[in-house]
Coordinates of C-alpha atoms in Angstrom, one line a residue:
M1 CA -31.2 -19.2 9.4
N2 CA -33.9 -17.9 7.5
L3 CA -36.7 -15.4 8.7
N4 CA -39.6 -17.8 8.6
E5 CA -37.2 -20.4 10.4
F6 CA -36.2 -17.8 13.1
K7 CA -40.0 -16.5 13.0
D8 CA -41.3 -20.3 13.9
R9 CA -38.4 -20.5 16.8
L10 CA -38.9 -17.2 18.6
F11 CA -42.4 -17.5 19.0
Q12 CA -42.0 -21.1 20.0
R13 CA -39.9 -19.8 22.9
A14 CA -42.2 -16.3 23.5
Q15 CA -44.8 -18.7 24.4
E16 CA -43.0 -21.2 26.6
E17 CA -41.6 -18.1 28.2
G18 CA -45.2 -16.7 29.1
F19 CA -45.9 -14.2 26.8
T20 CA -49.4 -14.1 25.7
E21 CA -49.1 -11.8 22.5
Y22 CA -46.2 -11.5 20.3
E23 CA -44.8 -9.7 17.2
I24 CA -41.5 -9.1 15.1
Y25 CA -41.5 -6.5 12.8
Y26 CA -38.5 -7.4 10.0
V27 CA -36.8 -4.8 7.8
E28 CA -34.2 -5.3 4.8
G29 CA -32.8 -3.2 2.5
N30 CA -29.8 -1.5 0.3
S31 CA -28.9 1.8 -0.3
F32 CA -26.5 3.9 -3.0
R33 CA -25.3 7.3 -3.0
V34 CA -22.5 9.4 -4.9
G35 CA -21.6 12.8 -4.9
V36 CA -19.4 14.6 -7.1
Y37 CA -17.2 17.7 -7.2
E38 CA -15.1 19.3 -9.8
K39 CA -15.6 16.0 -12.0
E40 CA -14.8 13.4 -9.3
I41 CA -16.2 11.1 -7.3
D42 CA -16.2 13.2 -3.8
Q43 CA -18.5 10.6 -1.9
Y44 CA -19.5 7.1 -2.6
S45 CA -21.2 4.5 -0.2
V46 CA -23.1 1.1 -0.7
N47 CA -25.0 -0.2 2.7
N48 CA -26.9 -3.3 3.4
T49 CA -29.0 -3.6 6.3
I50 CA -31.2 -5.8 8.0
G51 CA -33.3 -5.3 11.3
L52 CA -35.8 -6.9 13.4
S53 CA -37.6 -5.9 16.3
F54 CA -39.7 -8.2 19.0
R55 CA -42.5 -7.2 21.1
G56 CA -44.6 -9.3 23.2
L57 CA -46.9 -8.8 26.2
Y58 CA -45.4 -10.3 29.2
E59 CA -47.2 -10.2 32.6
G60 CA -49.9 -7.6 31.4
K61 CA -46.9 -5.4 29.7
M62 CA -45.4 -4.9 26.4
G63 CA -41.6 -5.6 26.3
Y64 CA -39.6 -5.0 23.2
A65 CA -36.0 -6.0 22.1
Y66 CA -34.5 -6.0 18.6
T67 CA -31.5 -7.8 16.9
E68 CA -29.4 -7.5 13.8
V69 CA -28.9 -10.9 13.4
L70 CA -30.7 -13.9 12.6
D71 CA -29.4 -16.8 14.8
E72 CA -30.4 -19.2 17.9
D73 CA -28.2 -16.9 20.5
A74 CA -30.4 -13.7 19.2
I75 CA -33.7 -15.8 19.9
E76 CA -33.0 -15.7 23.2
L77 CA -31.3 -12.5 23.6
L78 CA -34.9 -11.1 22.2
I79 CA -37.2 -13.1 24.9
Q80 CA -34.7 -12.4 27.6
N81 CA -34.3 -8.4 26.9
G82 CA -38.4 -8.2 25.9
K83 CA -39.2 -9.9 29.4
A84 CA -37.0 -7.3 31.5
N85 CA -38.3 -4.6 29.4
A86 CA -41.9 -5.6 30.3
L87 CA -41.2 -5.7 33.8
A88 CA -39.6 -2.4 34.1
I89 CA -42.6 -0.4 32.3
E90 CA -44.3 1.2 35.1
K91 CA -47.0 3.4 33.0
D92 CA -50.7 1.8 32.3
D93 CA -51.5 2.2 28.6
M94 CA -49.1 0.3 26.2
D95 CA -49.3 -0.5 22.4
I96 CA -51.5 -2.7 21.0
I97 CA -50.6 -5.9 18.8
Y98 CA -53.3 -6.0 16.0
G99 CA -55.1 -9.0 14.6
G100 CA -55.5 -7.8 11.0
G101 CA -58.9 -8.5 9.1
D102 CA -59.0 -5.6 7.2
S103 CA -58.7 -5.3 3.3
Y104 CA -55.5 -4.2 2.1
Q105 CA -55.2 -2.2 -1.1
S106 CA -52.5 -3.1 -3.4
L107 CA -50.0 -0.6 -3.9
N108 CA -47.1 -0.8 -6.8
S109 CA -44.2 0.8 -5.2
Y110 CA -41.5 -1.2 -6.2
N111 CA -40.3 -0.4 -9.8
E112 CA -37.8 -3.3 -11.1
E113 CA -36.5 -1.6 -13.7
L114 CA -35.1 0.9 -11.5
N115 CA -33.6 -1.7 -9.3
K116 CA -31.7 -3.1 -12.7
V117 CA -30.2 0.4 -12.8
R118 CA -26.4 0.0 -12.6
A119 CA -24.0 2.0 -10.4
E120 CA -22.1 3.4 -12.9
E121 CA -25.3 4.8 -14.7
K122 CA -25.8 6.6 -11.4
I123 CA -22.3 7.9 -11.4
E124 CA -22.7 9.3 -14.7
L125 CA -25.9 10.9 -14.0
A126 CA -24.3 12.9 -11.1
L127 CA -21.0 13.7 -13.6
K128 CA -24.0 15.2 -16.0
M129 CA -25.8 17.3 -13.5
E130 CA -22.6 18.8 -12.6
E131 CA -21.4 19.5 -16.4
E132 CA -24.5 20.6 -17.3
A133 CA -24.9 22.9 -14.5
L134 CA -21.4 24.6 -15.3
K135 CA -22.6 25.1 -19.0
Q136 CA -25.7 27.3 -18.1
S137 CA -23.9 30.4 -17.4
E138 CA -20.2 32.0 -16.5
Y139 CA -21.7 32.7 -13.1
V140 CA -21.9 29.3 -12.5
K141 CA -18.5 28.7 -10.3
R142 CA -19.0 25.3 -8.7
T143 CA -21.4 23.1 -7.2
Q144 CA -22.3 22.9 -3.6
H145 CA -24.1 19.8 -3.5
C146 CA -24.6 17.1 -6.3
V147 CA -25.9 13.9 -5.4
V148 CA -27.7 10.9 -6.7
S149 CA -29.0 8.2 -4.4
S150 CA -31.1 5.5 -4.5
G151 CA -32.6 2.4 -2.2
Q152 CA -35.1 -0.3 -2.1
G153 CA -36.4 -1.9 1.0
L154 CA -38.6 -4.7 2.5
R155 CA -41.0 -4.8 5.1
R156 CA -42.8 -7.6 6.8
I157 CA -44.7 -7.9 10.2
I158 CA -45.8 -11.3 11.7
N159 CA -47.9 -11.9 14.8
S160 CA -49.5 -14.5 17.1
K161 CA -52.9 -13.1 16.0
G162 CA -52.2 -14.7 12.4
L163 CA -50.8 -11.2 10.7
D164 CA -48.3 -11.8 8.1
L165 CA -47.9 -8.8 5.9
T166 CA -45.3 -7.7 3.2
D167 CA -44.4 -4.8 1.3
R168 CA -41.3 -3.5 -1.1
R169 CA -40.4 -0.4 -2.5
N170 CA -37.3 1.5 -4.2
S171 CA -36.9 4.7 -5.0
M172 CA -34.2 7.4 -6.2
Y173 CA -32.9 10.9 -5.7
A174 CA -31.2 13.4 -7.0
V175 CA -29.8 17.0 -5.7
L176 CA -28.2 19.5 -7.2
I177 CA -27.2 23.0 -6.0
P178 CA -25.1 25.2 -7.9
V179 CA -23.1 28.4 -6.8
V180 CA -23.2 31.8 -8.8
E181 CA -21.0 34.5 -8.1
K182 CA -21.4 38.3 -9.3
D183 CA -20.0 41.1 -8.6
G184 CA -18.6 39.8 -5.7
K185 CA -21.6 38.0 -4.1
M186 CA -22.9 34.7 -4.5
N187 CA -25.8 32.6 -4.5
T188 CA -27.4 29.3 -4.7
G189 CA -30.3 27.6 -5.9
V190 CA -31.7 23.8 -5.5
A191 CA -33.7 21.2 -7.9
F192 CA -34.4 18.1 -6.4
R193 CA -36.2 15.0 -8.0
A194 CA -37.4 11.9 -6.4
S195 CA -39.0 9.1 -8.2
N196 CA -39.0 5.4 -9.0
Q197 CA -38.7 5.8 -12.7
F198 CA -34.6 6.3 -13.7
S199 CA -36.3 8.2 -17.1
D200 CA -37.4 10.6 -15.0
F201 CA -34.2 12.4 -14.0
D202 CA -32.7 14.5 -16.8
P203 CA -29.5 16.2 -16.1
R204 CA -30.0 19.0 -18.1
S205 CA -33.8 20.1 -16.8
L206 CA -32.4 19.5 -13.4
A207 CA -29.5 22.0 -14.2
Q208 CA -31.4 24.8 -15.6
E209 CA -33.8 24.7 -12.7
A210 CA -31.3 25.1 -10.3
V211 CA -29.1 27.6 -11.9
E212 CA -32.0 29.6 -12.8
K213 CA -33.3 29.6 -9.1
A214 CA -29.4 30.7 -8.2
L215 CA -29.4 33.6 -11.2
A216 CA -32.5 34.8 -9.6
Y217 CA -30.9 36.1 -6.4
I218 CA -28.5 38.0 -8.1
G219 CA -28.5 41.6 -6.8
A220 CA -31.2 40.7 -3.9
D221 CA -31.5 43.4 -1.1
S222 CA -33.6 43.6 2.0
V223 CA -37.1 45.4 2.3
P224 CA -38.0 47.7 5.2
S225 CA -39.4 46.2 8.2
G226 CA -43.1 46.1 8.5
K227 CA -46.5 43.7 7.9
Y228 CA -46.6 42.5 4.5
R229 CA -49.2 40.3 2.1
V230 CA -47.0 37.2 1.4
A231 CA -47.3 34.5 -1.2
L232 CA -45.3 31.4 0.2
R233 CA -44.1 29.4 -3.0
Y234 CA -44.7 25.8 -3.0
D235 CA -41.1 24.8 -1.7
A236 CA -41.3 27.5 1.4
A237 CA -45.5 26.5 2.0
T238 CA -44.0 22.5 2.1
D239 CA -41.1 23.4 4.3
L240 CA -43.6 25.1 7.1
L241 CA -46.4 22.1 6.4
A242 CA -43.5 19.7 7.6
T243 CA -42.0 21.7 10.3
F244 CA -45.4 21.9 12.0
S245 CA -46.9 18.6 10.9
D246 CA -46.3 17.1 14.4
I247 CA -49.1 19.3 15.6
F248 CA -51.9 16.6 13.9
S249 CA -50.5 13.9 16.1
A250 CA -53.0 12.8 17.9
D251 CA -50.0 11.7 20.8
N252 CA -48.6 14.9 20.7
A253 CA -52.2 16.0 21.1
Q254 CA -52.9 14.0 23.9
K255 CA -49.6 15.0 25.7
G256 CA -50.3 18.8 25.4
L257 CA -48.0 19.2 22.8
S258 CA -50.4 20.3 20.1
L259 CA -52.9 23.1 20.3
L260 CA -55.2 21.0 18.5
K261 CA -56.7 18.9 21.8
G262 CA -59.9 18.9 21.6
K263 CA -60.4 20.9 18.6
V264 CA -61.3 18.3 16.0
G265 CA -65.0 18.9 14.3
Q266 CA -64.1 22.7 14.7
V267 CA -63.0 25.1 11.8
I268 CA -59.2 25.9 12.4
A269 CA -58.1 27.4 9.3
S270 CA -59.7 28.9 5.9
E271 CA -62.2 27.6 4.2
K272 CA -59.5 27.6 1.2
V273 CA -57.4 25.0 3.1
T274 CA -57.8 21.3 3.1
I275 CA -55.1 19.0 4.0
I276 CA -55.0 15.5 2.8
D277 CA -52.5 12.7 4.3
D278 CA -52.7 10.1 1.1
P279 CA -51.0 6.8 2.0
L280 CA -52.7 5.2 -1.5
M281 CA -51.2 8.0 -3.6
E282 CA -50.1 6.4 -7.0
G283 CA -46.5 7.0 -7.3
G284 CA -46.2 8.6 -3.9
L285 CA -42.6 7.6 -2.4
C286 CA -44.1 7.5 0.5
S287 CA -47.1 5.5 0.1
A288 CA -48.0 2.3 2.0
S289 CA -51.2 -0.5 2.0
F290 CA -50.4 -0.5 5.6
D291 CA -49.0 1.1 8.7
D292 CA -46.3 -0.3 11.0
E293 CA -48.7 -1.7 13.3
G294 CA -50.4 -3.6 10.0
V295 CA -53.6 -1.4 10.0
A296 CA -55.0 -1.0 6.7
T297 CA -54.1 2.8 5.6
Y298 CA -56.6 4.9 3.7
T299 CA -57.0 8.5 2.1
K300 CA -58.2 11.4 4.5
A301 CA -59.0 14.6 4.9
V302 CA -57.4 16.0 8.2
I303 CA -58.5 19.5 7.3
E304 CA -61.4 20.0 5.2
K305 CA -61.9 23.3 3.8
G306 CA -61.0 25.1 7.3
K307 CA -62.8 22.4 9.3
L308 CA -60.3 20.1 11.5
M309 CA -61.8 16.5 10.7
T310 CA -59.5 14.4 12.5
L311 CA -56.1 13.9 14.0
L312 CA -53.6 11.1 12.8
H313 CA -53.9 8.3 15.4
N314 CA -52.2 5.1 16.0
L315 CA -53.8 2.1 17.9
K316 CA -53.0 3.5 21.4
T317 CA -53.9 7.0 20.8
A318 CA -57.1 6.0 18.8
K319 CA -58.0 3.7 22.2
K320 CA -57.4 6.5 24.0
D321 CA -59.7 8.7 22.6
G322 CA -62.3 6.3 21.9
V323 CA -62.0 6.7 18.4
K324 CA -61.1 4.4 14.9
T325 CA -57.1 4.3 14.2
T326 CA -56.3 6.4 11.1
G327 CA -53.5 4.1 10.1
N328 CA -50.8 6.0 11.0
G329 CA -48.8 4.0 13.3
S330 CA -45.4 4.3 12.5
K331 CA -41.5 3.5 13.4
A332 CA -38.5 5.7 12.7
S333 CA -36.7 2.5 12.7
Y334 CA -36.7 -1.2 13.3
A335 CA -35.7 -0.6 17.0
S336 CA -37.8 2.7 17.2
P337 CA -41.5 2.4 19.7
V338 CA -44.8 3.1 17.7
D339 CA -45.2 6.7 17.0
I340 CA -47.4 8.8 14.5
S341 CA -46.4 10.0 11.3
P342 CA -48.2 10.9 8.0
F343 CA -47.8 9.2 4.5
N344 CA -47.8 11.9 1.3
F345 CA -49.1 14.8 3.5
Y346 CA -50.0 18.0 1.4
I347 CA -52.2 21.1 0.9
K348 CA -55.0 20.2 -1.8
P349 CA -54.4 22.5 -4.8
G350 CA -56.6 24.8 -6.2
E351 CA -57.2 26.0 -9.7
K352 CA -54.6 29.3 -9.9
S353 CA -51.6 28.9 -11.8
Y354 CA -48.3 30.2 -10.6
E355 CA -48.7 33.3 -12.4
E356 CA -52.6 33.7 -11.6
M357 CA -51.2 33.5 -7.8
L358 CA -48.5 36.3 -8.4
A359 CA -51.3 38.6 -10.3
C360 CA -53.7 37.4 -7.2
L361 CA -50.6 38.9 -4.6
D362 CA -50.5 41.7 -6.9
K363 CA -48.2 43.5 -4.5
G364 CA -46.2 41.9 -1.7
L365 CA -43.4 39.5 -0.7
L366 CA -42.9 36.3 -2.6
I367 CA -41.3 34.0 -0.1
T368 CA -39.1 31.1 -1.8
E369 CA -36.6 29.7 0.9
L370 CA -36.6 29.3 4.7
Q371 CA -33.9 28.7 6.8
G372 CA -34.1 28.2 10.5
M373 CA -36.6 25.4 10.7
H374 CA -35.6 23.6 13.6
S375 CA -34.2 26.8 15.6
G376 CA -37.0 29.1 14.4
A377 CA -40.0 27.2 15.1
N378 CA -41.7 26.1 17.7
T379 CA -44.1 23.0 17.1
V380 CA -46.0 23.5 20.4
S381 CA -47.1 26.9 20.0
G382 CA -47.0 27.2 16.7
D383 CA -44.6 30.5 16.7
F384 CA -41.6 30.8 13.8
S385 CA -39.1 33.5 13.1
L386 CA -37.0 32.3 9.8
A387 CA -34.6 33.5 8.1
A388 CA -35.9 34.2 4.4
K389 CA -35.1 35.0 1.0
G390 CA -37.7 35.7 -2.1
F391 CA -38.8 38.6 -4.5
W392 CA -40.6 41.6 -4.2
V393 CA -43.7 41.5 -6.4
E394 CA -45.3 44.7 -8.0
N395 CA -48.2 44.7 -10.3
G396 CA -48.3 40.8 -10.3
K397 CA -44.9 40.3 -11.7
A398 CA -41.4 39.7 -9.5
V399 CA -39.7 42.6 -10.0
R400 CA -36.1 42.2 -7.8
P401 CA -34.8 39.7 -5.5
V402 CA -35.0 39.8 -1.8
E403 CA -32.7 38.5 1.0
Q404 CA -31.5 39.2 4.5
I405 CA -35.0 39.4 6.0
T406 CA -36.6 37.2 8.5
I407 CA -40.2 36.6 8.4
A408 CA -42.3 36.0 12.0
G409 CA -45.5 34.6 12.8
N410 CA -47.9 31.7 13.9
F411 CA -48.6 28.3 12.3
Y412 CA -52.2 28.5 13.6
K413 CA -53.1 31.8 12.8
L414 CA -51.3 31.1 9.0
L415 CA -53.9 28.6 8.5
E416 CA -56.7 31.4 9.4
D417 CA -55.1 33.6 7.3
V418 CA -54.6 31.8 3.7
E419 CA -56.3 33.7 1.4
E420 CA -55.7 31.7 -2.1
V421 CA -54.4 28.4 -3.0
G422 CA -52.8 27.8 -6.5
A423 CA -52.7 24.9 -8.5
D424 CA -48.7 23.8 -8.4
L425 CA -48.6 21.2 -5.9
K426 CA -44.9 20.0 -5.4
F427 CA -43.6 17.7 -2.8
D428 CA -40.4 19.1 -2.7
M429 CA -36.8 19.1 -0.9
P430 CA -35.3 20.0 2.1
A431 CA -38.8 18.9 3.7
G432 CA -38.6 15.5 1.8
A433 CA -40.9 13.5 -0.5
C434 CA -43.6 12.8 2.0
F435 CA -44.6 16.8 2.2
G436 CA -46.0 19.0 -0.4
S437 CA -48.1 22.0 -1.1
P438 CA -48.8 24.6 -3.8
T439 CA -47.9 28.4 -3.9
I440 CA -50.4 29.7 -1.0
I441 CA -51.3 33.6 -0.3
V442 CA -51.2 34.8 3.5
R443 CA -52.9 37.9 4.3
E444 CA -50.0 39.1 6.4
L445 CA -46.9 38.2 8.4
S446 CA -44.5 40.0 10.2
V447 CA -40.9 40.8 8.0
A448 CA -37.8 42.1 9.7
G449 CA -35.7 43.7 7.2
K450 CA -33.2 47.1 6.9

């Protein structure tokens, strides 16, 4: 049966069984992925998925269930599992089913032309990326990673309060990591593109960027241990922001998992720091006009010139704090409970170019790559100790590559110590397309080297 028929029958049964409020969250989509290695297809996958979750208020508690099949048996399964789940709940706080009434902004997140790009064209792009990388330098020996992936999806939320919202989106990304070798030492570089415009993917440009980054590390050495003034390039700064983004979740603050609890309205960062969550960004790959609870989204400054303006809320956390939701209710998948996450989350760029930022640093470390984000970062305390690569900067110029170092600090303190913010905002790998930052200069970080 189709979705509308399934919804009508499910809602009828929910009412008959004593649910007072109920909602379905439905997703469908498909994805494509191809990887190449030495001119051959190394990996290839095409997936089609659908999923539907049901939640309903039964005897004052919210019960959940989900299915991947839309038939009569699934309806009964959802009803009975939803009831059992509700009766098993002991906590008092619960999710809220939203009645809507908001004005939703129209977004163009689906590009029909991208959907028409054939699999053969994507395969050819991946092969061309590898070919171009090998052309760039005699030191390029192979590619460690050469992947093109695309996907499209539909999301729909329907509930007993009259809410019925639908959105569609599609996107594509490419990742290229060449391996260069000289004098017995190997290095890698990364180029990443994400867009819903196929014309944005130029294999030569990707290859040049990735190989230049890899070659730049040739001859890298460590530096003496100590405290250094540091510039975090856009990619390293993006990784840190993504890793510690959960500190801005009101749910984490309420549970004591964020040190920002009770600090809304206080200055927590340098006046150079403004952090934006923009669900309505034109061309943003994480843009959406409504969150996963059906609440209309809006652009907001989470930190503005150093002052914490708001935490990110869903309906439940907003009710607990006595504030309005920020429209950041999210589900990791159709089968997941409602949580909180940002959309297009980034540090607002300043006015200085990348070259001007190096000139401003004058002498110190430029960090371009961080490793060990999951094991070396404590998202509760804010402490981090991460393997890093980059360059030593003298007189505003990167003079030699640096590796085999570890940088350590605290993210909360780092926000306070930001001295300059560049203009080179980029949403970058491996943090993903939802997080971005320009290059930033930090007053001081501890460095363990030689």
